[in-house]
Short mmCIF file of C-alpha atoms in Angstrom, two decimals:
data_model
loop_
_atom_site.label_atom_id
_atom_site.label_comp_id
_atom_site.label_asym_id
_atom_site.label_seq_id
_atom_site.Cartn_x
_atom_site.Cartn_y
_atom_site.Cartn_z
CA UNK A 1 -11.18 -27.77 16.29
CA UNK A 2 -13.44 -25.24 17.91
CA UNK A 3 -16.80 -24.27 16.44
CA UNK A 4 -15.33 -20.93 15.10
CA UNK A 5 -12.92 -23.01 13.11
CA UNK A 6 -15.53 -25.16 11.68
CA UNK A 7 -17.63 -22.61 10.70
CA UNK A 8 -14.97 -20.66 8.55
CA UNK A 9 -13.96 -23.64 7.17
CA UNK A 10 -17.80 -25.11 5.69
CA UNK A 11 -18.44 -21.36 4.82
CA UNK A 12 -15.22 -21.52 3.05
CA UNK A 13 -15.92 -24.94 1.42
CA UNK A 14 -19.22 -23.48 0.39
CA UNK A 15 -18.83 -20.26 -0.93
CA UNK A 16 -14.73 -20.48 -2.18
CA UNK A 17 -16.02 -18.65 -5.37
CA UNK A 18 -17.76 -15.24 -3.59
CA UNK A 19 -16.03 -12.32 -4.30
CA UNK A 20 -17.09 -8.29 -4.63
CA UNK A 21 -20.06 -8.32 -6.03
CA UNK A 22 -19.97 -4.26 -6.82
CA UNK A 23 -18.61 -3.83 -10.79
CA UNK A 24 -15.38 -1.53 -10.68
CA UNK A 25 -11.80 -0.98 -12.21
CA UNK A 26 -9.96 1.76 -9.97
CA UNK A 27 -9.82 1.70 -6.21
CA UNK A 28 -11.82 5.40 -6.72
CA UNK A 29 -14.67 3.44 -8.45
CA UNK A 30 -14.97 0.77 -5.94
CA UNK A 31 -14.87 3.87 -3.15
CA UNK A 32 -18.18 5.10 -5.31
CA UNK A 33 -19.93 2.23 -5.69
CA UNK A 34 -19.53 1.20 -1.78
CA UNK A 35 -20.60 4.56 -0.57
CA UNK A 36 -23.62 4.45 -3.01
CA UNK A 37 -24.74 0.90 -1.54
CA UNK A 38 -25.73 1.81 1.33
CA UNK A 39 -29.41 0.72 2.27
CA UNK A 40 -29.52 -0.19 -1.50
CA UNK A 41 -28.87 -3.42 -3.50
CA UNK A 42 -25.63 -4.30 -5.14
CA UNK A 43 -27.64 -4.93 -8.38
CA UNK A 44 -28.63 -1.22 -8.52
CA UNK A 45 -25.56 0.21 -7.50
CA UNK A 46 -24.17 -1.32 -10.72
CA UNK A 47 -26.74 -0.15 -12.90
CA UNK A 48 -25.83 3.17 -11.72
CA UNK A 49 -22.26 3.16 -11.97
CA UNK A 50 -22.46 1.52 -15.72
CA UNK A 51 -23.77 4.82 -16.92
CA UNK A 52 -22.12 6.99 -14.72
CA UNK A 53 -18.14 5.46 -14.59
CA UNK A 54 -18.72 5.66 -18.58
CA UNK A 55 -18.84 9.77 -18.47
CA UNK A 56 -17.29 10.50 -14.77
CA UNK A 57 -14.68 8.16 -12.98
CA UNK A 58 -11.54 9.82 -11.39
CA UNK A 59 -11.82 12.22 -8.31
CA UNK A 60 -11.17 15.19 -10.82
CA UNK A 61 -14.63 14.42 -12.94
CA UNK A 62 -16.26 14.30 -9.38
CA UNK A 63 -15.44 17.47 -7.85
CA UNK A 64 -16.04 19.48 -10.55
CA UNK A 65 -19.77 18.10 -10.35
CA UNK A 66 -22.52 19.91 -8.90
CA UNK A 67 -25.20 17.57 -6.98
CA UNK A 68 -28.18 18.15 -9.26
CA UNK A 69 -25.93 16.68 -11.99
CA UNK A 70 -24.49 13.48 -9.80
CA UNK A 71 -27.83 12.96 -8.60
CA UNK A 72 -29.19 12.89 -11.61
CA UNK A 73 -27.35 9.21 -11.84
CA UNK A 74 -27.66 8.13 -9.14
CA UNK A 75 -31.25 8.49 -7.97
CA UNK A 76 -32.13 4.78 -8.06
CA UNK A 77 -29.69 3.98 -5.22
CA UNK A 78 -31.97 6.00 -2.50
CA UNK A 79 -31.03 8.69 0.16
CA UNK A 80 -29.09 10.07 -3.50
CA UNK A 81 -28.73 13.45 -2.05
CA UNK A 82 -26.93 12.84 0.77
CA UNK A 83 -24.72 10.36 -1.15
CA UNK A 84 -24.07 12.87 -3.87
CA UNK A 85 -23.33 15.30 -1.22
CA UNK A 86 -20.75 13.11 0.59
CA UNK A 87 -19.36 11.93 -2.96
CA UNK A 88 -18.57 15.37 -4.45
CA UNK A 89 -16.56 16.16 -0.79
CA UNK A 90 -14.87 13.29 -0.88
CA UNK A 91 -13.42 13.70 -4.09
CA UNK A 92 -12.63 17.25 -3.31
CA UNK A 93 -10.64 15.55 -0.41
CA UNK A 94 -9.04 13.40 -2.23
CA UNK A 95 -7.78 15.92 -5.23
CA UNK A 96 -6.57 18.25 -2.44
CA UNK A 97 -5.25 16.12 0.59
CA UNK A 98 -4.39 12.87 -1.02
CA UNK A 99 -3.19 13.85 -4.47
CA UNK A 100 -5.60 12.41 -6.58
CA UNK A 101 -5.12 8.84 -5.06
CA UNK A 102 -7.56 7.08 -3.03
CA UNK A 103 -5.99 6.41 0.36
CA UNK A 104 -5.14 3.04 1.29
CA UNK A 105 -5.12 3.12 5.09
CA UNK A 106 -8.39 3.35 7.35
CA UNK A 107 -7.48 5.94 9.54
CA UNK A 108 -6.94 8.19 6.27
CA UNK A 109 -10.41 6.55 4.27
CA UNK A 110 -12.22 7.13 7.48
CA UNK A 111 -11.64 10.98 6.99
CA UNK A 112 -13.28 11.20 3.71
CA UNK A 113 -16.85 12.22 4.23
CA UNK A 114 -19.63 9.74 4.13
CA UNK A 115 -17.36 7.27 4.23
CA UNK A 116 -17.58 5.15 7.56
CA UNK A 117 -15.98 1.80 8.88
CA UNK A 118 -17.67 -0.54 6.46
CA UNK A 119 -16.75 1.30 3.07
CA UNK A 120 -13.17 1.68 3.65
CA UNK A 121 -12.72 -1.83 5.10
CA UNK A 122 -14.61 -2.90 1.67
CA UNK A 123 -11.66 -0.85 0.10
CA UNK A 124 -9.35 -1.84 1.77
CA UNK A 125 -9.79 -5.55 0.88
CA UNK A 126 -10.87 -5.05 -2.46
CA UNK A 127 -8.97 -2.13 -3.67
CA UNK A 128 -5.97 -2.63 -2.16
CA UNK A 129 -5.70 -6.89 -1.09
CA UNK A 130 -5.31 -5.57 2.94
CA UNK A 131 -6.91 -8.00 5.60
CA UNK A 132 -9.65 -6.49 6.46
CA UNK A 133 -13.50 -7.44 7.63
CA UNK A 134 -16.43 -5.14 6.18
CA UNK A 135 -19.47 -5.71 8.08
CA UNK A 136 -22.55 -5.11 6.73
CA UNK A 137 -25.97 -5.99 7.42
CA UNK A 138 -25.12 -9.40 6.43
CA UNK A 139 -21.80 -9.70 8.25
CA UNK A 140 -23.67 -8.48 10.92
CA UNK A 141 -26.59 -10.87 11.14
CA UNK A 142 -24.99 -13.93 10.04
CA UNK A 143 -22.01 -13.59 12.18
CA UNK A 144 -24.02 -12.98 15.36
CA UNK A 145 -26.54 -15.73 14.60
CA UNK A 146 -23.69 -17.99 13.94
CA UNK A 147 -22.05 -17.34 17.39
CA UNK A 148 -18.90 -16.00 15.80
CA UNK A 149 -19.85 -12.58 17.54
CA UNK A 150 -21.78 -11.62 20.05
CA UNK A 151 -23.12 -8.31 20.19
CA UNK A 152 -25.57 -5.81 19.06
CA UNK A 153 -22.95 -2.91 18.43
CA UNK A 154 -21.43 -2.92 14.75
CA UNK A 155 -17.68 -2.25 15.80
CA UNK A 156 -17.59 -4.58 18.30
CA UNK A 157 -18.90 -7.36 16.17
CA UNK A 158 -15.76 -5.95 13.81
CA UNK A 159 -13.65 -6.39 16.49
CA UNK A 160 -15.35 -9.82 17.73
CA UNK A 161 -14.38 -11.64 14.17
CA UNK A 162 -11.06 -9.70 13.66
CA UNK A 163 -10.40 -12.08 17.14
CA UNK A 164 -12.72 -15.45 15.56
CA UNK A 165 -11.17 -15.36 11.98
CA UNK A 166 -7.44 -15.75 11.19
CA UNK A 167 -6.23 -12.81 9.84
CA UNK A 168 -5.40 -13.83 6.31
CA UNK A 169 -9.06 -15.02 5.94
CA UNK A 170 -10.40 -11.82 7.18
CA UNK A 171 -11.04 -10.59 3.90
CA UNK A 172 -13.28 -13.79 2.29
CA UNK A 173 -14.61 -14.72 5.10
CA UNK A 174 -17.00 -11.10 4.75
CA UNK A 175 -17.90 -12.47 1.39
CA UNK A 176 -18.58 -15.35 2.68
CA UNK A 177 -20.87 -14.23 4.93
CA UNK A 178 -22.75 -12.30 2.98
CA UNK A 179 -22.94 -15.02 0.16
CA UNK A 180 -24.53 -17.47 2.90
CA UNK A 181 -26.85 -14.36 4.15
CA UNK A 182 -27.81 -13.45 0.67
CA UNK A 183 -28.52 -17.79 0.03
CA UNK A 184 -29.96 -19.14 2.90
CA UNK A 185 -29.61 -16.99 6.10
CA UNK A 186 -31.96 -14.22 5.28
CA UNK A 187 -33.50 -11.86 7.40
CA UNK A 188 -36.68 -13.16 7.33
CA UNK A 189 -37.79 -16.92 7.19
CA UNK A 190 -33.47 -18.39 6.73
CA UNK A 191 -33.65 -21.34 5.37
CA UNK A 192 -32.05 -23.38 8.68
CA UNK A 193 -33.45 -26.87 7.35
CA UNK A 194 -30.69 -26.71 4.48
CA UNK A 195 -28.17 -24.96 6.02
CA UNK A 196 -25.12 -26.90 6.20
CA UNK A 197 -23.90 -24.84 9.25
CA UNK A 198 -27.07 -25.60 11.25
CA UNK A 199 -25.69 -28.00 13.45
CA UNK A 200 -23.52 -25.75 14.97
CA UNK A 201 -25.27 -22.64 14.57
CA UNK A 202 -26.19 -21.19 17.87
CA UNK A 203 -29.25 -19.31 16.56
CA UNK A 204 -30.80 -22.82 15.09
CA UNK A 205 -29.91 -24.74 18.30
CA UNK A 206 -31.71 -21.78 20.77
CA UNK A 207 -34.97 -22.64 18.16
CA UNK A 208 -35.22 -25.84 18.87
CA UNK A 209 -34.56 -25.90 22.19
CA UNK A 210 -37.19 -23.45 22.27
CA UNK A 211 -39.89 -25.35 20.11
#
């Protein structure tokens, strides 16, 4: 067993439990809510979208909005008039190119404005059960510290665990990962003296070698 192996499986054996944690029903609510947690917590996304999904919550409500009015609800999740922006488009994308439906394929989600690599893979895996790896700024960190990627470019760490993780663990291995970036492999100060990956964890061995 190679150390990619073992790491999926004591992440898995860890954190078997994580799942989404962004509150939604609809595959159009869980597009939202991803788009709106960007540089935000998950926490006040869902504060947000209580109120808001309770008045407005197909693609319809949304593109008859104006921005003033979205970002009225939506203020607390930061850069909220860009977001609102991208939101109202999107919807208006949806209505006219998709029917009304969220799209379930990334080349199509890809399309819809604001929406980038990360929020359709989230929908993707979420929405629609597809195999897919998000990666976020936890993904991102963990993953490279880890050693199961290697670089400093986004996509390429994508592509780097799409290669490291089986394919039908693809899609809990990125909550994994955040789960153990959110618990002990923070940003700032990770707790590496309880970690039970730190053993193999290539960012804990260069620190010691280094101390």
């Amino acid at each position: 067993m190679n150390n990619n192996e073992k790491i999926i499986n004591i992440l898995e054996k860890e954190y078997k439990d994580a799942r989404c944690a962004l509150n939604f029903t609809t595959p159009f609510e869980l597009l939202i809510a991803t788009m709106l947690s960007a540089q935000t917590t998950d926490l006040t996304v869902n504060k947000a979208t209580e109120i808001l999904f309770k008045k407005y919550n197909t693609p319809e409500d949304f593109r008859r909005l104006d921005n003033k009015e979205l970002e009225k609800y939506i203020k607390i999740c930061g850069l909220y008039k860009t977001k609102a922006k991208n939101i109202i488009e999107a919807s208006k994308k949806i209505v006219t190119d998709y029917d009304g439906k969220v799209p379930s394929t990334l080349e199509e989600l890809i399309k819809l404005p604001g929406v980038g690599r990360k929020t359709a893979n989230v929908v993707l895996s979420n929405a629609f059960n597809k195999d897919a790896i998000a990666v976020d700024t936890h993904v991102y960190r963990v993953s490279n510290r880890l050693g199961l990627s290697n670089s400093k470019d986004v996509n390429e760490t994508e592509e780097q665990l799409m290669k490291n993780i089986p394919k039908e663990k693809w899609s809990n291995a990125h909550h994994w990962l955040i789960w153990h970036g959110r618990k002990i492999c923070s940003a700032k100060n990770p707790k590496c003296s309880i970690c039970p990956l730190n053993h193999i964890c290539k960012y804990y061995n260069e620190i010691k070698e280094n101390n």
